[in-house]
Amino acid sequence: MEILVIDGQGGGMGRGIVSEVRKRFPQASIRAVGTNSIATGNMRKAGADISATGENAVVVGARNADYILGPIGIVIADALYGEITPTMALAVSQCRAKRILIPVNHCDNLVAGVKQLPMGQLIQEAVALIEA
């Protein structure tokens, strides 16, 4: 099972996702892609098998993933304070992978009907959607 985790900013959410996936699915291959080197480094420290940074890493990673996890902004051009390029959003949106998106109300993108939950609980619920 190929899991792609995408995050930006400081990579805190991505770090939590990688850690939870590693705990629940130790056999999974986890690729972490950060929109910047800090996010990438934090996900690598959490246990990602492969890590890379930037737009092309998202495009290539999305091609081979079975699941993609990250904040909802990874499918919205210019989200994460401009760190998600239109090319990144398109690659994630059009790939064959199942996308598991964590609702985060930032950057003028608000998700209606979603309970305000602690990030840790959102991550656990997201990882629980992966079919072993």
Coordinates of C-alpha atoms in Angstrom, one line a residue:
M1 CA 0.0 0.0 0.0
E2 CA 1.4 3.3 -1.1
I3 CA 0.4 6.3 1.0
L4 CA 1.3 9.9 0.1
V5 CA 1.2 12.5 2.9
I6 CA 1.3 16.1 1.7
D7 CA 1.7 19.1 4.1
G8 CA 3.1 22.6 4.2
Q9 CA 3.9 25.3 6.7
G10 CA 5.8 23.6 9.6
G11 CA 4.5 20.1 8.7
G12 CA 2.8 19.5 12.0
M13 CA -0.3 17.9 10.6
G14 CA 1.8 15.8 8.2
R15 CA 4.0 14.7 11.0
G16 CA 0.9 13.5 13.0
I17 CA -0.5 11.7 9.9
V18 CA 2.8 9.9 9.2
S19 CA 3.1 8.9 12.8
E20 CA -0.5 7.6 13.0
V21 CA -0.2 5.7 9.7
R22 CA 3.1 4.1 10.8
K23 CA 1.4 3.0 14.0
R24 CA -1.7 1.5 12.3
F25 CA -0.2 0.3 9.1
P26 CA 3.4 -0.6 9.7
Q27 CA 3.7 -2.4 6.4
A28 CA 2.6 0.6 4.4
S29 CA 5.1 2.5 2.2
I30 CA 4.8 6.2 3.3
R31 CA 6.0 9.0 1.0
A32 CA 6.0 12.4 2.6
V33 CA 6.0 15.5 0.4
G34 CA 6.4 18.9 1.9
T35 CA 5.7 22.2 0.2
N36 CA 8.9 23.4 1.9
S37 CA 11.9 21.7 3.5
I38 CA 10.8 22.3 7.1
A39 CA 7.5 20.4 6.5
T40 CA 9.4 17.6 4.7
G41 CA 11.9 17.3 7.5
N42 CA 9.3 17.0 10.2
M43 CA 7.4 14.3 8.3
R44 CA 10.7 12.4 7.7
K45 CA 11.4 12.5 11.4
A46 CA 8.0 11.0 12.1
G47 CA 8.9 7.9 10.1
A48 CA 8.2 8.4 6.4
D49 CA 10.0 5.9 4.1
I50 CA 10.6 8.5 1.3
S51 CA 10.5 12.2 1.5
A52 CA 10.8 15.0 -1.0
T53 CA 9.9 18.7 -1.3
G54 CA 8.1 20.7 -3.9
E55 CA 5.7 20.8 -6.8
N56 CA 7.2 18.0 -8.9
A57 CA 7.4 15.7 -5.9
V58 CA 3.7 16.1 -5.4
V59 CA 3.0 15.4 -9.1
V60 CA 5.2 12.3 -9.2
G61 CA 4.0 11.0 -5.8
A62 CA 0.3 11.4 -6.7
R63 CA 0.8 9.1 -9.8
N64 CA 1.7 6.1 -7.7
A65 CA -0.3 6.6 -4.5
D66 CA -3.1 4.4 -3.3
Y67 CA -4.1 7.0 -0.7
I68 CA -3.3 10.7 -0.3
L69 CA -3.7 12.3 3.0
G70 CA -3.3 16.0 4.0
P71 CA -5.2 19.2 4.7
I72 CA -8.1 20.0 2.4
G73 CA -6.1 22.8 0.9
I74 CA -4.0 20.3 -1.1
V75 CA -6.8 20.3 -3.7
I76 CA -7.2 24.1 -3.7
A77 CA -4.8 26.2 -5.8
D78 CA -3.0 28.9 -3.7
A79 CA -4.1 27.3 -0.4
L80 CA -1.7 26.9 2.6
Y81 CA -0.9 30.6 2.3
G82 CA 0.2 30.2 -1.4
E83 CA 2.3 27.0 -0.9
I84 CA -0.1 24.8 -3.0
T85 CA 0.4 25.6 -6.7
P86 CA -2.3 25.1 -9.3
T87 CA -0.2 22.2 -10.6
M88 CA -0.1 20.5 -7.2
A89 CA -3.8 20.9 -6.7
L90 CA -4.5 19.5 -10.1
A91 CA -2.2 16.5 -9.7
V92 CA -3.9 15.6 -6.4
S93 CA -7.4 16.2 -7.7
Q94 CA -7.0 14.1 -10.9
C95 CA -5.0 11.2 -9.6
R96 CA -6.4 7.7 -9.1
A97 CA -5.7 7.6 -5.4
K98 CA -8.3 7.9 -2.7
R99 CA -8.0 11.3 -1.2
I100 CA -8.5 11.6 2.6
L101 CA -8.7 15.4 3.3
I102 CA -8.6 16.9 6.8
P103 CA -10.8 19.9 7.1
V104 CA -8.9 23.0 8.2
N105 CA -10.6 26.4 8.1
H106 CA -7.7 28.6 7.0
C107 CA -6.8 30.8 4.1
D108 CA -10.3 31.9 3.4
N109 CA -11.4 28.3 2.7
L110 CA -14.1 27.4 5.2
V111 CA -15.8 24.0 5.4
A112 CA -19.4 24.1 6.5
G113 CA -21.0 21.4 8.6
V114 CA -17.7 20.1 10.1
K115 CA -17.3 19.8 13.8
Q116 CA -14.4 21.7 15.4
L117 CA -12.3 18.8 16.7
P118 CA -8.7 18.7 18.1
M119 CA -6.1 18.1 15.3
G120 CA -5.1 14.7 16.9
Q121 CA -8.6 13.4 16.7
L122 CA -9.0 14.6 13.1
I123 CA -5.8 12.8 12.2
Q124 CA -7.0 9.6 13.9
E125 CA -10.3 9.7 12.0
A126 CA -8.6 10.4 8.7
V127 CA -6.1 7.5 9.1
A128 CA -9.0 5.2 10.1
L129 CA -10.5 5.7 6.6
I130 CA -7.6 3.8 5.1
E131 CA -8.6 0.3 4.2
A132 CA -6.0 -2.2 5.2

